[in-house]
Amino acid sequence: MRRIIQLMLLAIGLLGSLRSIAQTTISGMVKSPEKLNAEGAIVTLIQSKDSVLVKAVLTDSIGQFEIITNKTGLMMITVVYQGAAKYYSQPINLVGAQQTIKLASIQLLPKMGNTLDEVMVASKLPFVEKKIDRTVINPDALISNAGTNALEVLEKSPGVQVDINGNISLRGKQGVMVFIDDKPTYLTAVDLANYLRSLPSSTLATIEIMTNPPAKYDAAGNAGIINLKLKRTKTKGINGSFNTSYGQGVYARTNNSFNLNYRINKINFFTNLSYNINQSFQDLFIERQYFKPNTTVLNSTFNQNSFIQRVSKGFNGKVGFDYYINPKATFGLVLNGFVNQNNTTTTNKAIVGDGSAQLQSLVQAFSPSKRQFNNQSANLNYTYKLNGRGREISANADYVGYHGVTDQYLLNSIFDANNNFVSKTNLISDLPSDIDIWAIKVDYLNPIKNGGRFEAGMKSSYVNTNNIANFFDEANGFQLPNYDFSNHFSYKENINAAYINYSFNRKKFSFQTGLRFENTNIKGNQLGNPQRPDSSFTRQYNNLFPTVFMLYRVDSSGKHQLGLSIGRRINRPDYQSMNPFTYPLDRFTLYSGNPYLQPTFSQNIELSHTYKNRFTTAFEFTYVKDVISETIQQENGIFYSRPGNLGQQFSYSLSFNGAFNPTKWWVLQVYSELTYNDFRSTIYGQQLNNSGSFWFISPTNQFVLNKKWSAELSGTYTSSVVTGQFITIPVWTMRMGLSVKILKDMGSLKFTLNDMFYSNQPGGDILAVANSTANWKSFLDTRVGTIAFSYRFNKGKSLNARNTGGTDAEKGRVK
């Protein structure tokens, strides 16, 4: 440990000595509506995302202007001139180099009468933006996102796959950490999916996809991090928005949200509230074949149809304030919480046959389930500016608590081949769970002269989980404890971390590097029951996680850019995944945890080429050791599903993202990737060598019909995907949308139709199961028509945003 600290201090000294120069010069000429030189016009440079002012200048006597800035990111030029409509340019990407940008002559148009109409020229944000260390998604750029939820937006995001159960993978790799406002969600895959379904898309500002996050972020997440940024306006006065929608598939759904920001004197108050009701179904078909040991002779067959109906209701709330104590010090408080209620009713029918596929028995099951899942969290944050050049120190303290209760019945009725009643069973379960998480972190930022930037920080987090499973067999009106399934599992975890990060820009070269150290301490305790003994485990390990990002501009104009990204990641097991006890999903499928799970480590390398900041081609290679994945084992006709470590995964990915403008009124955004996955492992005595390529493409067409109306036509196609023991079938979908501005452009109405041809219906096969084959096919409530209304109000001056939150990796692992 002492040597590690010495190395980090040495690195700080070396990085702090580096210097760089990075400025961008933007020049152009403005013409009045009469096509004369527009002297005295106000030209401003603003951020495209939130219209924050960067710099303002006046045109000279011949209408020329020049803006010099060291800011980076997607910007826009606005022009205000007497008697002319306000002008907005198309987005301009400033990459932080010695750029010289010469704009075409700006021809202003006359103001229409006494109205406040403004001319918007291709100023709409792109759906996808590429930065040096992440890809940024702008959900509001797509009409088809109106009235949907956060999980549905993720399904449309480049490189993201969401399976039938809501599990999220990135470029075919599992182990994705999902953050909300830079804080991890600490949730199981099931609870995370339910939460994201309860989060309306209208509450999302941006989605950041980081396959190789910088050292500032926790190293957790083998495949990377997806960070959902919620909307928060930053202007003085009062401003906000209201959104409501109604969707109809086979079942109805509604998403509603309201956000408000109020800045007065030294206090900035903000809130975001949402409520949703979502009804859906899954019609699932499972087919299994059992063979005599070590032969291909069919021994028995199994066919099951499960109809699963889900009704979920969710309320999400966020409220907070910033108090500007003085020009140097700011204190903030943020409170979050949600209440989700999920009612699921499963009706299934299973047919068991012999080796000749002749009926042997029939099992009918009915399983109603009610889950209440609540969350509350608090964040205290403090920022102090050490000087006027951006040097600052910030501190965050967080508490996050979850409480869940699940009540479920599993009623099985068994009939013989002649449909005569044989027997019935009823398994009743009561499953309470509690999770408490505390975290504290301190970050230091020092912008160095001429564009350099040094960061360092420390973090410590503590997690305490308590899960109780009470199972009872009902017989003759009495409930008897079932000790095969009942259990009590507690888990404690402490992670201590420190990081350094440095970045700089030169004329043709940008560089960022970081190093993160994490110390992990865990203890699990299975309390057992009268028939099962206690058991426990402890683990402790230390790891270093380096990251490197490079960007080289081949030519002075920046048309061609070459990028390199290198990093190391870890994926720790979900908390509940290490609980060794078993519980039934149905009579023929059981789930159990695995106390022997090891963390997954991955090495990631990506090379990229960008042309004119519009077209990016990238190649990525990933090597993963001890991949945590769902595994399937067959014993005596029962399928056991449990998390396990697969030996190795090799992944190669080639991707393309580009924006085309066939005409002035048509923008075509295309993302496509070709990925090859190779899994090699031994699972329950079976050799797994599962490899294959999959292709994904997502074209999005956006049409500007006139000042008020716009339209969208988009779709996706995914070929068969290889993941661990599973191979999925190809799926595709198409969607369309129409939008119109109303209420003096402060409101909008949108109509969307998703999965127009009802083609997004997943299925697949399970491999390497002893003496068995298995496949499944699902039909979902995916064809949905939605009408959405949104209204925004704002007035005031733009402010700078503050990043708050110290729980950076724990939320994504709750089970």
CSV table of C-alpha atoms in Angstrom, one decimal, residues 143-538:
chain,number,residue,atom,x,y,z
A,143,ILE,CA,-40.0,12.0,-31.7
A,144,SER,CA,-40.5,8.3,-31.0
A,145,ASN,CA,-39.1,8.7,-27.5
A,146,ALA,CA,-42.2,10.8,-26.5
A,147,GLY,CA,-44.4,9.0,-24.0
A,148,THR,CA,-42.0,6.1,-23.5
A,149,ASN,CA,-39.8,5.2,-20.5
A,150,ALA,CA,-36.1,5.2,-19.8
A,151,LEU,CA,-35.7,1.4,-20.5
A,152,GLU,CA,-37.3,1.9,-23.9
A,153,VAL,CA,-35.0,4.8,-24.7
A,154,LEU,CA,-32.0,2.6,-23.8
A,155,GLU,CA,-33.2,-0.1,-26.2
A,156,LYS,CA,-32.8,2.5,-29.0
A,157,SER,CA,-29.4,3.7,-27.9
A,158,PRO,CA,-26.3,2.6,-30.0
A,159,GLY,CA,-24.6,-0.5,-28.7
A,160,VAL,CA,-27.2,-1.2,-26.0
A,161,GLN,CA,-29.2,-4.4,-25.9
A,162,VAL,CA,-32.1,-5.1,-23.5
A,163,ASP,CA,-33.3,-8.6,-23.2
A,164,ILE,CA,-36.8,-9.9,-22.4
A,165,ASN,CA,-36.2,-9.7,-18.6
A,166,GLY,CA,-34.8,-6.2,-18.8
A,167,ASN,CA,-31.1,-7.2,-18.5
A,168,ILE,CA,-28.9,-4.6,-20.1
A,169,SER,CA,-25.7,-5.4,-22.1
A,170,LEU,CA,-23.4,-3.2,-24.1
A,171,ARG,CA,-21.9,-4.4,-27.4
A,172,GLY,CA,-22.9,-7.9,-26.5
A,173,LYS,CA,-21.1,-7.8,-23.1
A,174,GLN,CA,-22.8,-8.2,-19.7
A,175,GLY,CA,-21.9,-6.4,-16.6
A,176,VAL,CA,-23.2,-2.8,-17.3
A,177,MET,CA,-23.4,-0.4,-14.4
A,178,VAL,CA,-26.4,2.0,-14.6
A,179,PHE,CA,-26.0,5.4,-12.9
A,180,ILE,CA,-28.6,8.1,-12.3
A,181,ASP,CA,-27.1,11.6,-12.2
A,182,ASP,CA,-23.6,10.2,-11.6
A,183,LYS,CA,-24.8,7.9,-8.8
A,184,PRO,CA,-25.2,4.1,-9.1
A,185,THR,CA,-28.6,2.6,-8.7
A,186,TYR,CA,-27.6,-0.4,-6.5
A,187,LEU,CA,-30.5,-2.5,-7.9
A,188,THR,CA,-31.0,-6.0,-9.1
A,189,ALA,CA,-31.6,-6.5,-12.8
A,190,VAL,CA,-35.3,-7.0,-12.1
A,191,ASP,CA,-35.7,-4.0,-9.8
A,192,LEU,CA,-33.6,-1.9,-12.1
A,193,ALA,CA,-35.7,-2.8,-15.1
A,194,ASN,CA,-38.9,-2.0,-13.1
A,195,TYR,CA,-37.4,1.4,-11.9
A,196,LEU,CA,-36.4,2.4,-15.5
A,197,ARG,CA,-39.9,1.4,-16.7
A,198,SER,CA,-41.3,3.8,-14.1
A,199,LEU,CA,-39.0,6.7,-15.2
A,200,PRO,CA,-40.6,8.6,-18.1
A,201,SER,CA,-38.3,9.5,-21.0
A,202,SER,CA,-39.4,13.1,-20.6
A,203,THR,CA,-37.3,13.3,-17.3
A,204,LEU,CA,-34.1,12.4,-19.2
A,205,ALA,CA,-31.7,15.2,-20.3
A,206,THR,CA,-28.9,13.0,-21.7
A,207,ILE,CA,-27.6,9.4,-21.6
A,208,GLU,CA,-23.9,8.9,-21.4
A,209,ILE,CA,-22.5,5.6,-22.6
A,210,MET,CA,-18.9,4.9,-21.4
A,211,THR,CA,-17.4,1.6,-22.4
A,212,ASN,CA,-14.1,2.8,-20.8
A,213,PRO,CA,-15.0,5.4,-18.1
A,214,PRO,CA,-12.3,7.8,-16.8
A,215,ALA,CA,-10.6,7.2,-13.4
A,216,LYS,CA,-13.0,9.5,-11.6
A,217,TYR,CA,-15.7,6.9,-12.0
A,218,ASP,CA,-15.8,3.7,-10.0
A,219,ALA,CA,-14.1,0.8,-11.7
A,220,ALA,CA,-17.2,-1.4,-11.4
A,221,GLY,CA,-19.0,-2.5,-14.6
A,222,ASN,CA,-17.2,-4.9,-16.9
A,223,ALA,CA,-18.9,-3.7,-20.0
A,224,GLY,CA,-18.9,0.0,-18.9
A,225,ILE,CA,-21.2,2.6,-17.5
A,226,ILE,CA,-24.5,4.0,-18.7
A,227,ASN,CA,-25.2,7.3,-16.9
A,228,LEU,CA,-28.7,8.7,-17.1
A,229,LYS,CA,-28.8,12.5,-16.5
A,230,LEU,CA,-32.1,13.9,-15.4
A,231,LYS,CA,-33.4,17.2,-16.5
A,232,ARG,CA,-32.5,20.2,-14.4
A,233,THR,CA,-32.8,23.7,-15.8
A,234,LYS,CA,-30.2,26.3,-14.9
A,235,THR,CA,-31.7,29.7,-15.3
A,236,LYS,CA,-32.7,32.5,-12.9
A,237,GLY,CA,-36.3,33.0,-12.2
A,238,ILE,CA,-38.9,30.2,-12.5
A,239,ASN,CA,-38.8,27.7,-15.3
A,240,GLY,CA,-39.6,24.1,-16.0
A,241,SER,CA,-41.8,21.7,-18.0
A,242,PHE,CA,-44.8,19.4,-17.9
A,243,ASN,CA,-45.2,16.2,-19.9
A,244,THR,CA,-48.1,13.7,-20.1
A,245,SER,CA,-48.8,10.8,-22.4
A,246,TYR,CA,-51.2,7.9,-23.1
A,247,GLY,CA,-50.2,4.8,-24.9
A,248,GLN,CA,-52.3,1.9,-26.1
A,249,GLY,CA,-51.0,-1.6,-27.1
A,250,VAL,CA,-53.0,-4.6,-26.1
A,251,TYR,CA,-53.0,-2.9,-22.7
A,252,ALA,CA,-52.8,0.8,-21.8
A,253,ARG,CA,-50.0,2.8,-20.2
A,254,THR,CA,-49.4,6.4,-19.2
A,255,ASN,CA,-46.3,8.4,-18.3
A,256,ASN,CA,-46.4,11.8,-16.6
A,257,SER,CA,-43.7,14.2,-15.3
A,258,PHE,CA,-43.1,17.7,-14.0
A,259,ASN,CA,-39.9,19.5,-13.4
A,260,LEU,CA,-39.4,22.9,-11.9
A,261,ASN,CA,-36.4,25.2,-11.2
A,262,TYR,CA,-36.6,28.4,-9.2
A,263,ARG,CA,-33.6,30.7,-8.6
A,264,ILE,CA,-33.9,33.7,-6.3
A,265,ASN,CA,-31.0,35.5,-4.7
A,266,LYS,CA,-28.6,33.0,-3.2
A,267,ILE,CA,-31.0,29.9,-3.4
A,268,ASN,CA,-31.6,27.7,-6.3
A,269,PHE,CA,-34.5,25.2,-5.8
A,270,PHE,CA,-35.2,22.3,-8.2
A,271,THR,CA,-37.6,19.4,-8.3
A,272,ASN,CA,-38.6,16.6,-10.6
A,273,LEU,CA,-41.7,14.5,-10.1
A,274,SER,CA,-43.1,11.7,-12.2
A,275,TYR,CA,-45.9,9.1,-12.1
A,276,ASN,CA,-46.6,6.2,-14.4
A,277,ILE,CA,-48.9,3.2,-14.9
A,278,ASN,CA,-47.7,0.5,-17.2
A,279,GLN,CA,-49.6,-2.7,-18.2
A,280,SER,CA,-48.0,-5.3,-20.4
A,281,PHE,CA,-47.8,-9.0,-21.0
A,282,GLN,CA,-45.4,-11.8,-22.0
A,283,ASP,CA,-46.6,-15.0,-23.8
A,284,LEU,CA,-43.7,-17.4,-23.2
A,285,PHE,CA,-43.2,-20.8,-24.9
A,286,ILE,CA,-40.5,-23.2,-23.5
A,287,GLU,CA,-39.5,-26.5,-25.1
A,288,ARG,CA,-37.1,-29.0,-23.6
A,289,GLN,CA,-35.9,-32.4,-24.6
A,290,TYR,CA,-34.2,-34.9,-22.3
A,291,PHE,CA,-31.9,-37.7,-23.5
A,292,LYS,CA,-30.7,-40.9,-22.0
A,293,PRO,CA,-27.3,-40.2,-20.4
A,294,ASN,CA,-24.5,-39.8,-22.9
A,295,THR,CA,-26.7,-40.7,-25.9
A,296,THR,CA,-28.9,-39.0,-28.4
A,297,VAL,CA,-31.9,-41.3,-27.5
A,298,LEU,CA,-34.9,-39.2,-26.5
A,299,ASN,CA,-36.0,-40.0,-23.0
A,300,SER,CA,-38.8,-37.4,-22.4
A,301,THR,CA,-40.1,-34.1,-23.6
A,302,PHE,CA,-41.4,-30.9,-21.8
A,303,ASN,CA,-43.5,-28.1,-23.3
A,304,GLN,CA,-44.7,-25.1,-21.3
A,305,ASN,CA,-46.7,-22.0,-22.1
A,306,SER,CA,-46.7,-19.2,-19.5
A,307,PHE,CA,-48.9,-16.1,-19.9
A,308,ILE,CA,-47.5,-13.4,-17.7
A,309,GLN,CA,-49.5,-10.2,-17.1
A,310,ARG,CA,-47.8,-7.3,-15.4
A,311,VAL,CA,-49.3,-4.1,-13.9
A,312,SER,CA,-46.8,-1.6,-12.5
A,313,LYS,CA,-47.4,1.8,-10.8
A,314,GLY,CA,-44.5,4.1,-10.0
A,315,PHE,CA,-43.9,7.4,-8.4
A,316,ASN,CA,-40.5,9.1,-8.5
A,317,GLY,CA,-39.6,12.3,-6.7
A,318,LYS,CA,-36.5,14.5,-6.6
A,319,VAL,CA,-36.2,17.8,-4.7
A,320,GLY,CA,-33.1,19.8,-3.8
A,321,PHE,CA,-31.6,23.2,-3.4
A,322,ASP,CA,-28.2,24.9,-3.8
A,323,TYR,CA,-27.3,27.7,-1.4
A,324,TYR,CA,-24.6,30.1,-2.7
A,325,ILE,CA,-23.0,31.2,0.5
A,326,ASN,CA,-20.6,33.5,-1.2
A,327,PRO,CA,-18.9,33.7,-4.6
A,328,LYS,CA,-16.6,30.9,-3.6
A,329,ALA,CA,-18.7,28.5,-1.5
A,330,THR,CA,-21.8,26.6,-2.4
A,331,PHE,CA,-23.8,24.1,-0.3
A,332,GLY,CA,-26.4,21.7,-1.6
A,333,LEU,CA,-29.0,19.2,-0.5
A,334,VAL,CA,-30.7,16.6,-2.8
A,335,LEU,CA,-33.5,14.2,-1.7
A,336,ASN,CA,-34.6,11.4,-3.9
A,337,GLY,CA,-37.2,8.6,-3.6
A,338,PHE,CA,-39.5,6.3,-5.4
A,339,VAL,CA,-42.4,4.0,-4.7
A,340,ASN,CA,-42.9,1.1,-7.1
A,341,GLN,CA,-45.7,-1.4,-7.0
A,342,ASN,CA,-45.6,-4.4,-9.3
A,343,ASN,CA,-48.4,-6.9,-9.6
A,344,THR,CA,-47.6,-10.0,-11.7
A,345,THR,CA,-50.0,-12.8,-12.5
A,346,THR,CA,-48.5,-16.0,-14.2
A,347,THR,CA,-50.7,-18.7,-15.6
A,348,ASN,CA,-48.9,-21.7,-17.2
A,349,LYS,CA,-49.6,-25.1,-18.6
A,350,ALA,CA,-46.9,-27.7,-18.8
A,351,ILE,CA,-47.1,-30.9,-20.8
A,352,VAL,CA,-44.7,-33.8,-20.0
A,353,GLY,CA,-44.2,-36.5,-22.6
A,354,ASP,CA,-42.2,-39.7,-22.9
A,355,GLY,CA,-39.5,-40.6,-25.5
A,356,SER,CA,-42.2,-41.0,-28.1
A,357,ALA,CA,-43.7,-37.6,-27.2
A,358,GLN,CA,-46.8,-39.3,-25.8
A,359,LEU,CA,-48.5,-37.4,-23.0
A,360,GLN,CA,-47.6,-38.6,-19.5
A,361,SER,CA,-48.8,-35.8,-17.3
A,362,LEU,CA,-50.2,-32.3,-17.3
A,363,VAL,CA,-49.3,-29.5,-14.8
A,364,GLN,CA,-51.3,-26.3,-14.5
A,365,ALA,CA,-49.9,-23.5,-12.3
A,366,PHE,CA,-51.2,-20.2,-11.1
A,367,SER,CA,-48.8,-17.7,-9.5
A,368,PRO,CA,-49.9,-14.2,-8.4
A,369,SER,CA,-47.1,-12.0,-7.1
A,370,LYS,CA,-47.2,-8.6,-5.4
A,371,ARG,CA,-44.0,-6.6,-4.9
A,372,GLN,CA,-43.7,-3.2,-3.2
A,373,PHE,CA,-40.3,-1.6,-3.6
A,374,ASN,CA,-39.4,1.7,-2.0
A,375,ASN,CA,-36.3,3.9,-2.0
A,376,GLN,CA,-35.1,7.0,-0.2
A,377,SER,CA,-31.8,8.8,-0.6
A,378,ALA,CA,-30.1,12.0,0.5
A,379,ASN,CA,-27.0,13.8,-0.7
A,380,LEU,CA,-25.2,16.6,1.0
A,381,ASN,CA,-22.6,18.4,-1.1
A,382,TYR,CA,-20.2,21.3,-0.7
A,383,THR,CA,-18.0,23.1,-3.2
A,384,TYR,CA,-15.3,25.7,-2.5
A,385,LYS,CA,-13.6,27.6,-5.3
A,386,LEU,CA,-9.9,28.0,-4.3
A,387,ASN,CA,-9.2,30.7,-6.9
A,388,GLY,CA,-10.9,32.4,-9.9
A,389,ARG,CA,-9.3,30.1,-12.5
A,390,GLY,CA,-11.5,27.1,-11.7
A,391,ARG,CA,-9.5,25.4,-9.0
A,392,GLU,CA,-11.9,23.9,-6.5
A,393,ILE,CA,-12.5,21.2,-4.0
A,394,SER,CA,-15.9,19.4,-3.5
A,395,ALA,CA,-17.2,16.9,-1.0
A,396,ASN,CA,-20.3,14.6,-1.1
A,397,ALA,CA,-22.0,12.5,1.6
A,398,ASP,CA,-24.7,10.1,0.5
A,399,TYR,CA,-27.2,7.8,2.1
A,400,VAL,CA,-29.3,5.4,0.0
A,401,GLY,CA,-31.9,3.0,1.5
A,402,TYR,CA,-34.1,0.4,-0.2
A,403,HIS,CA,-36.9,-1.7,1.3
A,404,GLY,CA,-38.8,-4.3,-0.6
A,405,VAL,CA,-41.5,-6.9,0.2
A,406,THR,CA,-42.7,-9.6,-2.1
A,407,ASP,CA,-45.8,-11.8,-1.5
A,408,GLN,CA,-46.2,-14.7,-3.8
A,409,TYR,CA,-48.3,-17.9,-4.2
A,410,LEU,CA,-47.3,-20.8,-6.4
A,411,LEU,CA,-50.3,-23.1,-6.9
A,412,ASN,CA,-49.7,-26.3,-8.9
A,413,SER,CA,-52.3,-28.8,-10.0
A,414,ILE,CA,-51.2,-32.1,-11.5
A,415,PHE,CA,-53.2,-34.3,-13.9
A,416,ASP,CA,-52.4,-37.7,-15.5
A,417,ALA,CA,-52.4,-38.6,-19.2
A,418,ASN,CA,-56.2,-39.0,-19.1
A,419,ASN,CA,-56.6,-35.6,-17.5
A,420,ASN,CA,-57.6,-37.0,-14.2
A,421,PHE,CA,-56.7,-34.9,-11.1
A,422,VAL,CA,-53.7,-36.3,-9.2
A,423,SER,CA,-52.6,-33.8,-6.6
A,424,LYS,CA,-52.0,-30.1,-5.9
A,425,THR,CA,-49.5,-28.0,-4.0
A,426,ASN,CA,-49.4,-24.4,-2.9
A,427,LEU,CA,-46.1,-22.8,-1.9
A,428,ILE,CA,-46.5,-19.4,-0.2
A,429,SER,CA,-43.6,-16.9,0.2
A,430,ASP,CA,-43.0,-13.7,2.1
A,431,LEU,CA,-39.7,-12.1,1.0
A,432,PRO,CA,-38.7,-8.9,2.8
A,433,SER,CA,-35.3,-7.2,2.0
A,434,ASP,CA,-33.5,-4.1,3.2
A,435,ILE,CA,-30.4,-2.4,1.8
A,436,ASP,CA,-28.5,0.5,3.4
A,437,ILE,CA,-25.7,2.3,1.7
A,438,TRP,CA,-23.4,5.1,3.0
A,439,ALA,CA,-20.8,6.8,0.9
A,440,ILE,CA,-18.5,9.8,1.2
A,441,LYS,CA,-16.1,11.2,-1.4
A,442,VAL,CA,-13.9,14.2,-1.9
A,443,ASP,CA,-12.7,15.5,-5.3
A,444,TYR,CA,-10.1,18.1,-6.2
A,445,LEU,CA,-10.0,19.9,-9.6
A,446,ASN,CA,-7.1,22.1,-10.8
A,447,PRO,CA,-7.3,23.7,-14.3
A,448,ILE,CA,-3.6,24.2,-15.2
A,449,LYS,CA,-2.4,27.1,-17.4
A,450,ASN,CA,-3.1,26.8,-21.1
A,451,GLY,CA,-5.7,24.2,-21.0
A,452,GLY,CA,-4.4,21.4,-18.8
A,453,ARG,CA,-6.7,19.8,-16.1
A,454,PHE,CA,-5.7,17.8,-13.1
A,455,GLU,CA,-8.1,15.9,-10.9
A,456,ALA,CA,-7.8,13.7,-7.8
A,457,GLY,CA,-10.1,12.3,-5.2
A,458,MET,CA,-11.0,9.7,-2.6
A,459,LYS,CA,-14.1,7.7,-1.8
A,460,SER,CA,-15.3,5.2,0.8
A,461,SER,CA,-18.6,3.3,0.7
A,462,TYR,CA,-20.3,0.9,3.1
A,463,VAL,CA,-23.1,-1.5,2.1
A,464,ASN,CA,-25.3,-3.6,4.5
A,465,THR,CA,-28.0,-5.9,3.1
A,466,ASN,CA,-30.5,-8.1,4.9
A,467,ASN,CA,-32.6,-10.6,2.9
A,468,ILE,CA,-35.2,-12.9,4.5
A,469,ALA,CA,-37.1,-15.6,2.6
A,470,ASN,CA,-40.0,-17.2,4.4
A,471,PHE,CA,-41.6,-20.1,2.5
A,472,PHE,CA,-44.6,-22.1,3.6
A,473,ASP,CA,-46.4,-25.2,2.3
A,474,GLU,CA,-50.2,-25.0,2.5
A,475,ALA,CA,-51.9,-28.3,3.4
A,476,ASN,CA,-55.4,-28.8,4.7
A,477,GLY,CA,-55.8,-25.1,5.5
A,478,PHE,CA,-52.5,-24.9,7.5
A,479,GLN,CA,-49.2,-23.3,6.6
A,480,LEU,CA,-46.1,-25.4,7.4
A,481,PRO,CA,-42.6,-23.9,7.2
A,482,ASN,CA,-40.6,-25.1,4.1
A,483,TYR,CA,-37.0,-25.2,5.2
A,484,ASP,CA,-35.7,-26.3,1.8
A,485,PHE,CA,-36.4,-22.8,0.5
A,486,SER,CA,-36.6,-20.5,3.6
A,487,ASN,CA,-33.4,-18.7,4.5
A,488,HIS,CA,-31.9,-15.5,5.9
A,489,PHE,CA,-28.9,-13.9,4.2
A,490,SER,CA,-26.9,-10.8,5.3
A,491,TYR,CA,-24.1,-9.2,3.3
A,492,LYS,CA,-21.6,-6.4,4.2
A,493,GLU,CA,-19.2,-4.6,1.9
A,494,ASN,CA,-16.7,-1.8,2.2
A,495,ILE,CA,-14.8,-0.3,-0.8
A,496,ASN,CA,-12.1,2.3,-0.4
A,497,ALA,CA,-10.8,4.1,-3.5
A,498,ALA,CA,-8.5,6.9,-4.6
A,499,TYR,CA,-7.8,8.3,-8.1
A,500,ILE,CA,-5.8,10.7,-10.1
A,501,ASN,CA,-6.6,12.0,-13.6
A,502,TYR,CA,-4.9,14.4,-16.0
A,503,SER,CA,-5.8,15.8,-19.4
A,504,PHE,CA,-4.4,18.3,-21.8
A,505,ASN,CA,-4.7,19.5,-25.4
A,506,ARG,CA,-2.0,20.5,-27.8
A,507,LYS,CA,-2.4,21.8,-31.4
A,508,LYS,CA,-3.0,18.3,-32.9
A,509,PHE,CA,-3.0,16.1,-29.8
A,510,SER,CA,-5.4,15.6,-26.9
A,511,PHE,CA,-4.5,13.3,-24.0
A,512,GLN,CA,-6.1,12.0,-20.9
A,513,THR,CA,-4.9,9.4,-18.4
A,514,GLY,CA,-5.9,8.3,-15.0
A,515,LEU,CA,-5.2,5.7,-12.3
A,516,ARG,CA,-7.7,4.4,-9.8
A,517,PHE,CA,-7.0,2.2,-6.7
A,518,GLU,CA,-9.8,0.2,-5.1
A,519,ASN,CA,-9.7,-1.8,-1.8
A,520,THR,CA,-12.6,-4.3,-1.4
A,521,ASN,CA,-13.7,-6.0,1.8
A,522,ILE,CA,-16.8,-8.3,1.9
A,523,LYS,CA,-18.5,-10.6,4.3
A,524,GLY,CA,-21.5,-12.8,3.7
A,525,ASN,CA,-23.5,-14.7,6.3
A,526,GLN,CA,-26.1,-17.4,5.6
A,527,LEU,CA,-28.0,-17.8,8.9
A,528,GLY,CA,-29.6,-21.1,7.9
A,529,ASN,CA,-32.7,-22.7,9.5
A,530,PRO,CA,-33.6,-25.8,11.6
A,531,GLN,CA,-32.7,-28.1,8.7
A,532,ARG,CA,-29.8,-26.1,7.2
A,533,PRO,CA,-26.5,-25.1,8.9
A,534,ASP,CA,-25.1,-21.6,9.0
A,535,SER,CA,-22.4,-20.7,6.5
A,536,SER,CA,-20.3,-17.6,5.8
A,537,PHE,CA,-17.5,-16.3,3.7
A,538,THR,CA,-15.1,-13.3,3.7
